Amino acid sequence: MATDYAFTQRVEELAEYRAGDDHLLTLAVPPDEPVGATLEHVEEDAAEAEYLDSGSTDEARRRALERARHLLHDYEESGTPEHGLVAYVGVVDGDLVEETFDDLPSPVDEAEFVSDNEFDTGPLERTTGESRHYGLLVVERGGAALGYLDGDAVEHVETVESQVMGKTNAGGQSAQRFERERRRQKEEFFDEVGEEVGREFLDGRSGADEARGDAAESGDGDGDGLPIDGLLVGGTTVTVDDFLDGDHLDYRLGDAVAGQYAVEYASERGLHQLVERARDELEAAEGRPARDALDDFFSALEDDGEPVAYGPEETCEALEYGAVDTVLVSETLPAEDVREYEQAAEEEGGDLVVIPTGFDRGARFESAFGGVGALLRFKIK
């Protein structure tokens, strides 16, 4: 599947096309359905179009249906792709437009065959899995709340009630005995929270949907087979530190903690507050791979011993020699160019990173090197 940036660009380009009322076809085939079912609908419409007048409007629709028929026929012979198929075919200003997606990150959810004056990008967007999935935990002595952050959506899945006594010394107990009992109850409560967190985020007991389950089975997520990309923890600073330092979490979840934040409420409200407190750092983390790659690129430029290529010509030459470890391309490049660089890098076992231009070094990379460069495995000259 293409990089997030290149994929997004392709979707945006498709969404901008406009044509006659029924000249743009959207085709979606789920993985558990035969391509032939959608092909039958296309062939029926194609047969009907043959009886229409041969004006330019009808001719454009016939061309689109004929191309869609051939496309689906090829897939009918090879079989429905693992996660299904989404295809767009149409005639815009006399030119045939075609985009096919058969290597999707998650399954197509339902079949679709639509003729309109614009493409329906909904079936494609629902398969991208672009948003990251975080586990959410707010823990206080008075209770705890668990949930998920899926993209921008916060889902509250469980509240754990606490039986830890308040600070008021009741029943004539000595202060020391009372405090020992409170600590014991607190440790038991933290153990209970840790167990609930493990059942939820390791086993996906209640809140994990099929997409998260698929991620766990495939090893996607944080690298340990977790169905989340990280765990955000909120509460008062002292309580959170006490909980995390107390060995109450499975080590995999402890390693997956992506940040600690001050939150006042161990409830659904607290989960939303946790996400707001973490928002800036989450957005910064999304851009960190690009910044790290760019730092490595400029460091290599300054060190004559480090192999590096810059500019389209040198980078393409390095790709031909199989010397590229990571290709860097500016976000200003056309999506088609990004896809070509990515494909060339993948063929040689390399990676591609898209560099934003919204910061100084990203803008400098775009202006000084034409927005193209590469970190190399070895020198080619």
PDB file of C-alpha atoms in Angstrom, residues 133-281:
ATOM      1  CA  HIS A 133      -5.282   3.564  17.975  1.00  0.00           C
ATOM      2  CA  TYR A 134      -4.301   4.474  21.524  1.00  0.00           C
ATOM      3  CA  GLY A 135      -5.386   2.942  24.784  1.00  0.00           C
ATOM      4  CA  LEU A 136      -6.558   5.453  27.392  1.00  0.00           C
ATOM      5  CA  LEU A 137      -6.290   5.086  31.154  1.00  0.00           C
ATOM      6  CA  VAL A 138      -7.138   7.594  33.870  1.00  0.00           C
ATOM      7  CA  VAL A 139      -6.292   6.295  37.322  1.00  0.00           C
ATOM      8  CA  GLU A 140      -6.993   7.907  40.701  1.00  0.00           C
ATOM      9  CA  ARG A 141      -7.359   6.486  44.190  1.00  0.00           C
ATOM     10  CA  GLY A 142     -11.072   7.088  43.836  1.00  0.00           C
ATOM     11  CA  GLY A 143     -11.492   5.141  40.591  1.00  0.00           C
ATOM     12  CA  ALA A 144     -10.219   4.500  37.078  1.00  0.00           C
ATOM     13  CA  ALA A 145     -11.526   4.818  33.522  1.00  0.00           C
ATOM     14  CA  LEU A 146     -10.438   2.918  30.394  1.00  0.00           C
ATOM     15  CA  GLY A 147     -11.058   3.744  26.764  1.00  0.00           C
ATOM     16  CA  TYR A 148      -9.662   4.123  23.267  1.00  0.00           C
ATOM     17  CA  LEU A 149      -8.625   6.959  21.012  1.00  0.00           C
ATOM     18  CA  ASP A 150      -9.311   5.994  17.381  1.00  0.00           C
ATOM     19  CA  GLY A 151      -8.305   8.914  15.199  1.00  0.00           C
ATOM     20  CA  ASP A 152     -10.281  11.750  16.763  1.00  0.00           C
ATOM     21  CA  ALA A 153     -12.932   9.538  18.390  1.00  0.00           C
ATOM     22  CA  VAL A 154     -12.797   8.831  22.129  1.00  0.00           C
ATOM     23  CA  GLU A 155     -14.504   5.605  23.242  1.00  0.00           C
ATOM     24  CA  HIS A 156     -15.176   4.962  26.943  1.00  0.00           C
ATOM     25  CA  VAL A 157     -15.261   1.218  27.610  1.00  0.00           C
ATOM     26  CA  GLU A 158     -15.036   0.704  31.372  1.00  0.00           C
ATOM     27  CA  THR A 159     -14.982   2.380  34.792  1.00  0.00           C
ATOM     28  CA  VAL A 160     -13.323   0.659  37.758  1.00  0.00           C
ATOM     29  CA  GLU A 161     -14.711   1.622  41.149  1.00  0.00           C
ATOM     30  CA  SER A 162     -12.344   2.101  44.087  1.00  0.00           C
ATOM     31  CA  GLN A 163     -12.873   1.037  47.712  1.00  0.00           C
ATOM     32  CA  VAL A 164      -9.855   2.949  49.000  1.00  0.00           C
ATOM     33  CA  MET A 165     -10.754   4.830  52.187  1.00  0.00           C
ATOM     34  CA  GLY A 166     -10.671   8.603  52.231  1.00  0.00           C
ATOM     35  CA  LYS A 167      -8.209  10.570  54.332  1.00  0.00           C
ATOM     36  CA  THR A 168     -10.613  11.060  57.246  1.00  0.00           C
ATOM     37  CA  ASN A 169      -9.558   8.923  60.209  1.00  0.00           C
ATOM     38  CA  ALA A 170     -12.718   7.155  61.384  1.00  0.00           C
ATOM     39  CA  GLY A 171     -13.507   4.615  64.137  1.00  0.00           C
ATOM     40  CA  GLY A 172     -10.779   5.658  66.549  1.00  0.00           C
ATOM     41  CA  GLN A 173      -8.003   3.928  64.617  1.00  0.00           C
ATOM     42  CA  SER A 174      -4.468   5.190  65.143  1.00  0.00           C
ATOM     43  CA  ALA A 175      -3.125   7.413  62.371  1.00  0.00           C
ATOM     44  CA  GLN A 176      -0.396   4.923  61.480  1.00  0.00           C
ATOM     45  CA  ARG A 177      -2.737   1.936  61.360  1.00  0.00           C
ATOM     46  CA  PHE A 178      -5.243   3.898  59.318  1.00  0.00           C
ATOM     47  CA  GLU A 179      -2.575   4.948  56.827  1.00  0.00           C
ATOM     48  CA  ARG A 180      -1.274   1.370  56.500  1.00  0.00           C
ATOM     49  CA  GLU A 181      -4.806   0.190  55.704  1.00  0.00           C
ATOM     50  CA  ARG A 182      -5.224   2.915  53.101  1.00  0.00           C
ATOM     51  CA  ARG A 183      -1.938   1.919  51.423  1.00  0.00           C
ATOM     52  CA  ARG A 184      -2.999  -1.732  51.404  1.00  0.00           C
ATOM     53  CA  GLN A 185      -6.333  -0.865  49.795  1.00  0.00           C
ATOM     54  CA  LYS A 186      -4.616   1.406  47.296  1.00  0.00           C
ATOM     55  CA  GLU A 187      -2.191  -1.356  46.243  1.00  0.00           C
ATOM     56  CA  GLU A 188      -5.060  -3.824  45.857  1.00  0.00           C
ATOM     57  CA  PHE A 189      -6.982  -1.302  43.790  1.00  0.00           C
ATOM     58  CA  PHE A 190      -3.946  -0.587  41.579  1.00  0.00           C
ATOM     59  CA  ASP A 191      -3.530  -4.352  41.070  1.00  0.00           C
ATOM     60  CA  GLU A 192      -7.179  -4.588  40.041  1.00  0.00           C
ATOM     61  CA  VAL A 193      -6.765  -1.696  37.599  1.00  0.00           C
ATOM     62  CA  GLY A 194      -3.644  -3.313  36.147  1.00  0.00           C
ATOM     63  CA  GLU A 195      -5.530  -6.559  35.590  1.00  0.00           C
ATOM     64  CA  GLU A 196      -8.435  -4.757  33.908  1.00  0.00           C
ATOM     65  CA  VAL A 197      -6.015  -2.818  31.700  1.00  0.00           C
ATOM     66  CA  GLY A 198      -4.338  -6.078  30.688  1.00  0.00           C
ATOM     67  CA  ARG A 199      -7.618  -7.789  29.878  1.00  0.00           C
ATOM     68  CA  GLU A 200      -8.742  -4.815  27.800  1.00  0.00           C
ATOM     69  CA  PHE A 201      -5.597  -3.836  25.921  1.00  0.00           C
ATOM     70  CA  LEU A 202      -3.879  -7.223  25.670  1.00  0.00           C
ATOM     71  CA  ASP A 203      -6.907  -9.465  25.170  1.00  0.00           C
ATOM     72  CA  GLY A 204      -9.337  -6.927  23.694  1.00  0.00           C
ATOM     73  CA  ARG A 205     -12.024  -8.255  26.056  1.00  0.00           C
ATOM     74  CA  SER A 206     -14.744  -5.618  25.621  1.00  0.00           C
ATOM     75  CA  GLY A 207     -13.799  -2.561  23.637  1.00  0.00           C
ATOM     76  CA  ALA A 208     -11.614  -3.931  20.865  1.00  0.00           C
ATOM     77  CA  ASP A 209     -13.375  -4.166  17.537  1.00  0.00           C
ATOM     78  CA  GLU A 210     -12.447  -6.385  14.615  1.00  0.00           C
ATOM     79  CA  ALA A 211      -9.926  -3.889  13.253  1.00  0.00           C
ATOM     80  CA  ARG A 212      -8.010  -3.896  16.530  1.00  0.00           C
ATOM     81  CA  GLY A 213      -8.215  -7.667  16.678  1.00  0.00           C
ATOM     82  CA  ASP A 214      -6.790  -7.922  13.167  1.00  0.00           C
ATOM     83  CA  ALA A 215      -3.963  -5.610  14.184  1.00  0.00           C
ATOM     84  CA  ALA A 216      -3.094  -7.808  17.148  1.00  0.00           C
ATOM     85  CA  GLU A 217      -3.065 -10.974  15.035  1.00  0.00           C
ATOM     86  CA  SER A 218      -0.944  -9.444  12.299  1.00  0.00           C
ATOM     87  CA  GLY A 219       1.518  -7.875  14.713  1.00  0.00           C
ATOM     88  CA  ASP A 220       0.585  -4.317  13.759  1.00  0.00           C
ATOM     89  CA  GLY A 221       0.551  -1.632  16.433  1.00  0.00           C
ATOM     90  CA  ASP A 222       3.374  -1.110  18.872  1.00  0.00           C
ATOM     91  CA  GLY A 223       5.565  -3.985  17.703  1.00  0.00           C
ATOM     92  CA  ASP A 224       4.680  -6.431  20.548  1.00  0.00           C
ATOM     93  CA  GLY A 225       1.451  -7.600  18.928  1.00  0.00           C
ATOM     94  CA  LEU A 226      -0.649  -5.135  20.911  1.00  0.00           C
ATOM     95  CA  PRO A 227      -3.926  -3.951  19.359  1.00  0.00           C
ATOM     96  CA  ILE A 228      -2.957  -0.376  20.284  1.00  0.00           C
ATOM     97  CA  ASP A 229      -0.174   1.936  19.136  1.00  0.00           C
ATOM     98  CA  GLY A 230       0.473   3.219  22.649  1.00  0.00           C
ATOM     99  CA  LEU A 231      -1.055   3.781  26.079  1.00  0.00           C
ATOM    100  CA  LEU A 232      -1.855   7.283  27.369  1.00  0.00           C
ATOM    101  CA  VAL A 233      -2.120   7.551  31.145  1.00  0.00           C
ATOM    102  CA  GLY A 234      -3.749  10.376  33.084  1.00  0.00           C
ATOM    103  CA  GLY A 235      -4.450  11.322  36.694  1.00  0.00           C
ATOM    104  CA  THR A 236      -2.768  13.410  39.360  1.00  0.00           C
ATOM    105  CA  THR A 237       0.990  13.288  38.888  1.00  0.00           C
ATOM    106  CA  VAL A 238       1.711  11.594  42.213  1.00  0.00           C
ATOM    107  CA  THR A 239      -0.936   8.898  41.674  1.00  0.00           C
ATOM    108  CA  VAL A 240       0.136   8.127  38.110  1.00  0.00           C
ATOM    109  CA  ASP A 241       3.788   7.873  39.128  1.00  0.00           C
ATOM    110  CA  ASP A 242       2.814   5.621  42.023  1.00  0.00           C
ATOM    111  CA  PHE A 243       0.768   3.369  39.735  1.00  0.00           C
ATOM    112  CA  LEU A 244       3.379   3.101  36.967  1.00  0.00           C
ATOM    113  CA  ASP A 245       6.304   2.626  39.356  1.00  0.00           C
ATOM    114  CA  GLY A 246       4.473  -0.061  41.309  1.00  0.00           C
ATOM    115  CA  ASP A 247       4.746  -2.864  38.752  1.00  0.00           C
ATOM    116  CA  HIS A 248       0.967  -3.067  38.342  1.00  0.00           C
ATOM    117  CA  LEU A 249       1.045  -3.245  34.527  1.00  0.00           C
ATOM    118  CA  ASP A 250       2.093  -6.058  32.245  1.00  0.00           C
ATOM    119  CA  TYR A 251       5.584  -5.198  30.979  1.00  0.00           C
ATOM    120  CA  ARG A 252       4.317  -4.901  27.389  1.00  0.00           C
ATOM    121  CA  LEU A 253       1.853  -2.217  28.401  1.00  0.00           C
ATOM    122  CA  GLY A 254       4.455  -0.524  30.566  1.00  0.00           C
ATOM    123  CA  ASP A 255       6.730  -0.304  27.526  1.00  0.00           C
ATOM    124  CA  ALA A 256       3.820   1.016  25.455  1.00  0.00           C
ATOM    125  CA  VAL A 257       3.122   4.034  27.703  1.00  0.00           C
ATOM    126  CA  ALA A 258       3.280   6.982  25.305  1.00  0.00           C
ATOM    127  CA  GLY A 259       2.805   9.764  27.846  1.00  0.00           C
ATOM    128  CA  GLN A 260       1.562  10.803  31.286  1.00  0.00           C
ATOM    129  CA  TYR A 261      -0.765  13.775  31.739  1.00  0.00           C
ATOM    130  CA  ALA A 262      -2.461  15.617  34.597  1.00  0.00           C
ATOM    131  CA  VAL A 263      -6.177  14.777  34.579  1.00  0.00           C
ATOM    132  CA  GLU A 264      -8.739  15.531  37.289  1.00  0.00           C
ATOM    133  CA  TYR A 265     -11.528  13.066  36.529  1.00  0.00           C
ATOM    134  CA  ALA A 266     -11.456   9.242  36.549  1.00  0.00           C
ATOM    135  CA  SER A 267     -14.453   9.079  34.207  1.00  0.00           C
ATOM    136  CA  GLU A 268     -15.457   9.461  30.570  1.00  0.00           C
ATOM    137  CA  ARG A 269     -14.977  13.193  31.023  1.00  0.00           C
ATOM    138  CA  GLY A 270     -11.443  12.469  32.190  1.00  0.00           C
ATOM    139  CA  LEU A 271     -10.715  10.417  29.057  1.00  0.00           C
ATOM    140  CA  HIS A 272     -11.622  13.406  26.879  1.00  0.00           C
ATOM    141  CA  GLN A 273      -9.479  15.645  29.056  1.00  0.00           C
ATOM    142  CA  LEU A 274      -6.587  13.168  28.722  1.00  0.00           C
ATOM    143  CA  VAL A 275      -6.804  13.301  24.927  1.00  0.00           C
ATOM    144  CA  GLU A 276      -6.840  17.106  24.921  1.00  0.00           C
ATOM    145  CA  ARG A 277      -3.776  17.232  27.185  1.00  0.00           C
ATOM    146  CA  ALA A 278      -1.950  14.753  24.932  1.00  0.00           C
ATOM    147  CA  ARG A 279      -3.005  16.276  21.602  1.00  0.00           C
ATOM    148  CA  ASP A 280       0.076  18.417  20.904  1.00  0.00           C
ATOM    149  CA  GLU A 281       2.509  15.611  21.694  1.00  0.00           C
TER     150      GLU A 281
END
